[in-house]
């Protein structure tokens, strides 16, 4: 069985696009949404995560950037024990929902295996037999637009990471072929083909405390 859809984050991206339609009424084209997977992860990435008391999780994210814009992407992320997804392991999936009046809620369930898969297929067959159709009510309500103009803090690693050259983006070397960069989702999408061709692993870091720890590990800036 070809694992590409799972390993490279495509399956998570397609599901995220459906969720974005339901939650914000925003419909996107797959090639406009950034996705990086775990294909090129290495033992050095795990070593760095342990040093930072963190874990690497493949996370699909959608959220408001402003009152009328949303951003969505799928990437590995470095998270600490305070993150709700930190202890979601193995075949389990976790979904965090944050609403105006209910704060954050975490839903956990099995995302793989014979019984969960069979249950989902049977549910779809049953819905089809009753001519059930999904509703996208948000599409008729407040309109949001989609943007990739979002700044991100990222780690890149791999034997060819040092050769990556992105205009106006400096490489800050840590150790073990790891670097941190500050760039945008739009720039990462434009550089995605080169990044994957060079076997570079990309991890986003949204946690401010983790960012500070990473900055303290910088040993050289590559211009």
mmCIF file of C-alpha atoms in Angstrom:
data_model
loop_
_atom_site.group_PDB
_atom_site.id
_atom_site.type_symbol
_atom_site.label_atom_id
_atom_site.label_comp_id
_atom_site.label_asym_id
_atom_site.label_seq_id
_atom_site.Cartn_x
_atom_site.Cartn_y
_atom_site.Cartn_z
ATOM 1 C CA UNK A 1 0.000 0.000 0.000
ATOM 2 C CA UNK A 2 1.347 3.439 -0.964
ATOM 3 C CA UNK A 3 1.648 5.520 2.261
ATOM 4 C CA UNK A 4 2.175 8.855 0.459
ATOM 5 C CA UNK A 5 -1.184 10.401 1.393
ATOM 6 C CA UNK A 6 -0.555 9.836 5.101
ATOM 7 C CA UNK A 7 3.222 10.269 5.293
ATOM 8 C CA UNK A 8 3.296 13.518 3.289
ATOM 9 C CA UNK A 9 0.264 15.085 4.973
ATOM 10 C CA UNK A 10 -2.120 15.012 2.011
ATOM 11 C CA UNK A 11 -4.878 13.043 3.749
ATOM 12 C CA UNK A 12 -4.780 15.474 6.677
ATOM 13 C CA UNK A 13 -4.885 18.416 4.248
ATOM 14 C CA UNK A 14 -7.967 17.176 2.405
ATOM 15 C CA UNK A 15 -9.773 16.611 5.702
ATOM 16 C CA UNK A 16 -8.696 20.065 6.876
ATOM 17 C CA UNK A 17 -10.149 21.642 3.736
ATOM 18 C CA UNK A 18 -13.505 19.983 4.447
ATOM 19 C CA UNK A 19 -13.420 21.188 8.062
ATOM 20 C CA UNK A 20 -12.550 24.697 6.880
ATOM 21 C CA UNK A 21 -15.620 24.700 4.647
ATOM 22 C CA UNK A 22 -17.791 23.707 7.597
ATOM 23 C CA UNK A 23 -16.267 26.083 10.123
ATOM 24 C CA UNK A 24 -15.579 29.197 8.045
ATOM 25 C CA UNK A 25 -17.328 28.696 4.709
ATOM 26 C CA UNK A 26 -13.927 28.956 2.982
ATOM 27 C CA UNK A 27 -13.172 26.580 0.104
ATOM 28 C CA UNK A 28 -9.603 26.204 -1.107
ATOM 29 C CA UNK A 29 -7.728 24.395 -3.862
ATOM 30 C CA UNK A 30 -5.349 21.685 -2.618
ATOM 31 C CA UNK A 31 -2.265 23.206 -4.239
ATOM 32 C CA UNK A 32 -2.924 26.522 -2.463
ATOM 33 C CA UNK A 33 -2.683 24.917 0.989
ATOM 34 C CA UNK A 34 0.751 24.149 2.441
ATOM 35 C CA UNK A 35 1.443 20.580 3.496
ATOM 36 C CA UNK A 36 4.672 19.027 4.693
ATOM 37 C CA UNK A 37 4.776 15.524 6.112
ATOM 38 C CA UNK A 38 7.146 13.322 8.085
ATOM 39 C CA UNK A 39 8.898 11.534 5.198
ATOM 40 C CA UNK A 40 12.276 13.147 5.902
ATOM 41 C CA UNK A 41 12.270 13.099 9.706
ATOM 42 C CA UNK A 42 15.518 11.787 11.226
ATOM 43 C CA UNK A 43 16.954 10.746 14.574
ATOM 44 C CA UNK A 44 18.537 14.204 14.855
ATOM 45 C CA UNK A 45 15.069 15.781 14.828
ATOM 46 C CA UNK A 46 13.984 13.499 17.675
ATOM 47 C CA UNK A 47 17.200 14.343 19.550
ATOM 48 C CA UNK A 48 16.551 18.081 19.297
ATOM 49 C CA UNK A 49 12.930 17.619 20.389
ATOM 50 C CA UNK A 50 14.064 15.690 23.476
ATOM 51 C CA UNK A 51 16.592 18.400 24.326
ATOM 52 C CA UNK A 52 13.744 20.926 24.219
ATOM 53 C CA UNK A 53 11.416 18.689 26.282
ATOM 54 C CA UNK A 54 9.046 18.647 23.316
ATOM 55 C CA UNK A 55 7.469 16.275 20.796
ATOM 56 C CA UNK A 56 7.005 16.468 17.030
ATOM 57 C CA UNK A 57 3.394 16.049 15.890
ATOM 58 C CA UNK A 58 1.900 16.266 12.401
ATOM 59 C CA UNK A 59 -0.801 18.913 12.885
ATOM 60 C CA UNK A 60 -3.466 20.294 10.557
ATOM 61 C CA UNK A 61 -4.391 23.840 11.592
ATOM 62 C CA UNK A 62 -7.010 26.381 10.562
ATOM 63 C CA UNK A 63 -7.675 29.622 12.368
ATOM 64 C CA UNK A 64 -8.505 33.285 11.994
ATOM 65 C CA UNK A 65 -5.632 35.633 11.202
ATOM 66 C CA UNK A 66 -7.842 38.711 11.346
ATOM 67 C CA UNK A 67 -11.532 39.537 11.519
ATOM 68 C CA UNK A 68 -12.020 38.460 7.911
ATOM 69 C CA UNK A 69 -9.084 36.165 7.026
ATOM 70 C CA UNK A 70 -8.202 32.569 7.848
ATOM 71 C CA UNK A 71 -5.073 30.506 7.249
ATOM 72 C CA UNK A 72 -4.751 26.744 7.015
ATOM 73 C CA UNK A 73 -1.778 24.412 6.698
ATOM 74 C CA UNK A 74 -0.510 20.934 7.571
ATOM 75 C CA UNK A 75 2.999 20.543 8.964
ATOM 76 C CA UNK A 76 4.941 18.783 11.674
ATOM 77 C CA UNK A 77 5.004 21.023 14.732
ATOM 78 C CA UNK A 78 7.163 21.099 17.829
ATOM 79 C CA UNK A 79 4.916 21.153 20.922
ATOM 80 C CA UNK A 80 5.396 21.001 24.697
ATOM 81 C CA UNK A 81 3.527 19.058 27.393
ATOM 82 C CA UNK A 82 1.133 22.006 27.820
ATOM 83 C CA UNK A 83 -0.281 21.433 24.328
ATOM 84 C CA UNK A 84 -3.546 19.459 24.246
ATOM 85 C CA UNK A 85 -2.242 17.124 21.521
ATOM 86 C CA UNK A 86 0.968 16.231 23.374
ATOM 87 C CA UNK A 87 -0.300 12.878 24.686
ATOM 88 C CA UNK A 88 -2.313 11.814 21.620
ATOM 89 C CA UNK A 89 -0.365 8.788 20.381
ATOM 90 C CA UNK A 90 -0.365 5.751 18.086
ATOM 91 C CA UNK A 91 -3.598 5.189 16.113
ATOM 92 C CA UNK A 92 -5.472 7.945 17.947
ATOM 93 C CA UNK A 93 -6.322 11.306 16.405
ATOM 94 C CA UNK A 94 -7.062 14.480 18.310
ATOM 95 C CA UNK A 95 -9.157 17.490 17.270
ATOM 96 C CA UNK A 96 -9.051 20.802 19.149
ATOM 97 C CA UNK A 97 -12.034 23.097 18.656
ATOM 98 C CA UNK A 98 -11.976 26.652 20.020
ATOM 99 C CA UNK A 99 -15.188 28.681 19.949
ATOM 100 C CA UNK A 100 -16.194 32.122 21.190
ATOM 101 C CA UNK A 101 -18.115 30.930 24.244
ATOM 102 C CA UNK A 102 -16.810 27.418 24.913
ATOM 103 C CA UNK A 103 -13.022 27.943 25.002
ATOM 104 C CA UNK A 104 -10.921 24.970 23.815
ATOM 105 C CA UNK A 105 -12.329 21.446 23.592
ATOM 106 C CA UNK A 106 -10.370 18.291 22.745
ATOM 107 C CA UNK A 107 -11.914 15.292 20.979
ATOM 108 C CA UNK A 108 -9.909 12.057 20.788
ATOM 109 C CA UNK A 109 -10.687 8.857 18.889
ATOM 110 C CA UNK A 110 -9.110 6.101 16.851
ATOM 111 C CA UNK A 111 -8.257 7.134 13.326
ATOM 112 C CA UNK A 112 -7.073 3.764 12.058
ATOM 113 C CA UNK A 113 -7.856 0.086 12.384
ATOM 114 C CA UNK A 114 -10.517 -2.276 11.090
ATOM 115 C CA UNK A 115 -13.347 -1.308 13.423
ATOM 116 C CA UNK A 116 -13.007 2.507 13.186
ATOM 117 C CA UNK A 117 -12.628 2.337 9.398
ATOM 118 C CA UNK A 118 -15.527 -0.090 8.992
ATOM 119 C CA UNK A 119 -17.740 2.049 11.210
ATOM 120 C CA UNK A 120 -16.998 5.165 9.142
ATOM 121 C CA UNK A 121 -17.699 3.366 5.843
ATOM 122 C CA UNK A 122 -20.950 1.911 7.178
ATOM 123 C CA UNK A 123 -22.010 5.340 8.388
ATOM 124 C CA UNK A 124 -21.458 6.813 4.905
ATOM 125 C CA UNK A 125 -23.378 3.969 3.259
ATOM 126 C CA UNK A 126 -26.247 4.467 5.680
ATOM 127 C CA UNK A 127 -26.294 8.226 5.077
ATOM 128 C CA UNK A 128 -26.302 7.651 1.316
ATOM 129 C CA UNK A 129 -29.231 5.262 1.544
ATOM 130 C CA UNK A 130 -31.273 8.037 3.165
ATOM 131 C CA UNK A 131 -30.042 10.559 0.568
ATOM 132 C CA UNK A 132 -28.381 12.539 3.316
ATOM 133 C CA UNK A 133 -26.333 15.505 2.081
ATOM 134 C CA UNK A 134 -23.770 17.557 3.953
ATOM 135 C CA UNK A 135 -24.690 21.149 4.667
ATOM 136 C CA UNK A 136 -22.220 24.004 4.542
ATOM 137 C CA UNK A 137 -24.234 26.616 6.403
ATOM 138 C CA UNK A 138 -21.228 28.838 7.030
ATOM 139 C CA UNK A 139 -21.002 29.461 3.297
ATOM 140 C CA UNK A 140 -24.207 31.520 3.455
ATOM 141 C CA UNK A 141 -23.155 33.447 6.535
ATOM 142 C CA UNK A 142 -20.227 35.734 7.274
ATOM 143 C CA UNK A 143 -17.588 35.616 4.549
ATOM 144 C CA UNK A 144 -13.948 34.963 5.283
ATOM 145 C CA UNK A 145 -11.091 34.987 2.806
ATOM 146 C CA UNK A 146 -8.090 32.666 2.666
ATOM 147 C CA UNK A 147 -4.510 33.892 3.003
ATOM 148 C CA UNK A 148 -0.988 32.499 3.054
ATOM 149 C CA UNK A 149 0.464 35.853 4.073
ATOM 150 C CA UNK A 150 1.312 34.552 7.544
ATOM 151 C CA UNK A 151 4.736 34.733 9.178
ATOM 152 C CA UNK A 152 6.058 31.512 10.732
ATOM 153 C CA UNK A 153 9.045 30.333 12.753
ATOM 154 C CA UNK A 154 10.353 27.041 11.373
ATOM 155 C CA UNK A 155 13.104 24.494 11.820
ATOM 156 C CA UNK A 156 14.630 22.832 8.773
ATOM 157 C CA UNK A 157 16.970 19.859 8.852
ATOM 158 C CA UNK A 158 18.693 17.358 6.614
ATOM 159 C CA UNK A 159 21.977 16.820 4.843
ATOM 160 C CA UNK A 160 21.136 19.451 2.204
ATOM 161 C CA UNK A 161 19.421 21.968 4.495
ATOM 162 C CA UNK A 162 22.424 24.314 4.366
ATOM 163 C CA UNK A 163 22.081 24.587 0.579
ATOM 164 C CA UNK A 164 18.530 25.933 0.766
ATOM 165 C CA UNK A 165 18.483 29.534 -0.384
ATOM 166 C CA UNK A 166 15.260 31.521 -0.049
ATOM 167 C CA UNK A 167 15.276 35.218 -0.927
ATOM 168 C CA UNK A 168 15.385 37.458 2.167
ATOM 169 C CA UNK A 169 15.445 34.435 4.507
ATOM 170 C CA UNK A 170 18.540 33.806 6.643
ATOM 171 C CA UNK A 171 19.565 30.371 7.898
ATOM 172 C CA UNK A 172 20.509 30.232 11.585
ATOM 173 C CA UNK A 173 22.515 27.058 12.265
ATOM 174 C CA UNK A 174 21.976 25.031 15.394
ATOM 175 C CA UNK A 175 23.706 21.623 15.244
ATOM 176 C CA UNK A 176 23.320 18.260 13.521
ATOM 177 C CA UNK A 177 22.341 19.857 10.180
ATOM 178 C CA UNK A 178 19.494 21.824 11.797
ATOM 179 C CA UNK A 179 18.605 25.458 11.126
ATOM 180 C CA UNK A 180 15.843 27.837 12.071
ATOM 181 C CA UNK A 181 14.268 30.288 9.660
ATOM 182 C CA UNK A 182 11.627 32.993 9.855
ATOM 183 C CA UNK A 183 9.522 33.177 6.728
ATOM 184 C CA UNK A 184 5.895 32.994 5.535
ATOM 185 C CA UNK A 185 3.490 30.268 4.490
ATOM 186 C CA UNK A 186 3.447 31.763 1.004
ATOM 187 C CA UNK A 187 7.243 31.545 0.721
ATOM 188 C CA UNK A 188 7.261 27.948 1.941
ATOM 189 C CA UNK A 189 4.676 26.990 -0.688
ATOM 190 C CA UNK A 190 6.795 28.591 -3.414
ATOM 191 C CA UNK A 191 9.873 26.732 -2.125
ATOM 192 C CA UNK A 192 8.098 23.410 -1.457
ATOM 193 C CA UNK A 193 9.332 21.629 -4.591
ATOM 194 C CA UNK A 194 12.979 22.445 -3.833
ATOM 195 C CA UNK A 195 12.603 21.615 -0.132
ATOM 196 C CA UNK A 196 11.188 18.170 -0.879
ATOM 197 C CA UNK A 197 13.646 17.482 -3.694
ATOM 198 C CA UNK A 198 16.492 18.053 -1.230
ATOM 199 C CA UNK A 199 14.946 15.805 1.409
ATOM 200 C CA UNK A 200 14.602 18.644 3.921
ATOM 201 C CA UNK A 201 12.412 18.141 6.984
ATOM 202 C CA UNK A 202 10.326 21.162 8.025
ATOM 203 C CA UNK A 203 8.889 21.710 11.504
ATOM 204 C CA UNK A 204 6.880 24.774 12.551
ATOM 205 C CA UNK A 205 7.326 26.204 16.052
ATOM 206 C CA UNK A 206 4.444 28.364 17.276
ATOM 207 C CA UNK A 207 5.250 28.204 21.003
ATOM 208 C CA UNK A 208 7.087 31.404 22.055
ATOM 209 C CA UNK A 209 8.988 29.685 24.875
ATOM 210 C CA UNK A 210 10.270 27.011 22.471
ATOM 211 C CA UNK A 211 11.313 29.697 20.031
ATOM 212 C CA UNK A 212 13.424 31.334 22.755
ATOM 213 C CA UNK A 213 15.098 28.003 23.582
ATOM 214 C CA UNK A 214 15.894 27.453 19.902
ATOM 215 C CA UNK A 215 17.347 30.956 19.560
ATOM 216 C CA UNK A 216 19.676 30.189 22.463
ATOM 217 C CA UNK A 217 21.072 27.200 20.501
ATOM 218 C CA UNK A 218 22.125 29.214 17.441
ATOM 219 C CA UNK A 219 25.848 28.800 16.761
ATOM 220 C CA UNK A 220 26.161 30.414 13.319
ATOM 221 C CA UNK A 221 24.201 32.532 10.859
ATOM 222 C CA UNK A 222 24.434 31.508 7.207
ATOM 223 C CA UNK A 223 23.932 34.381 4.791
#
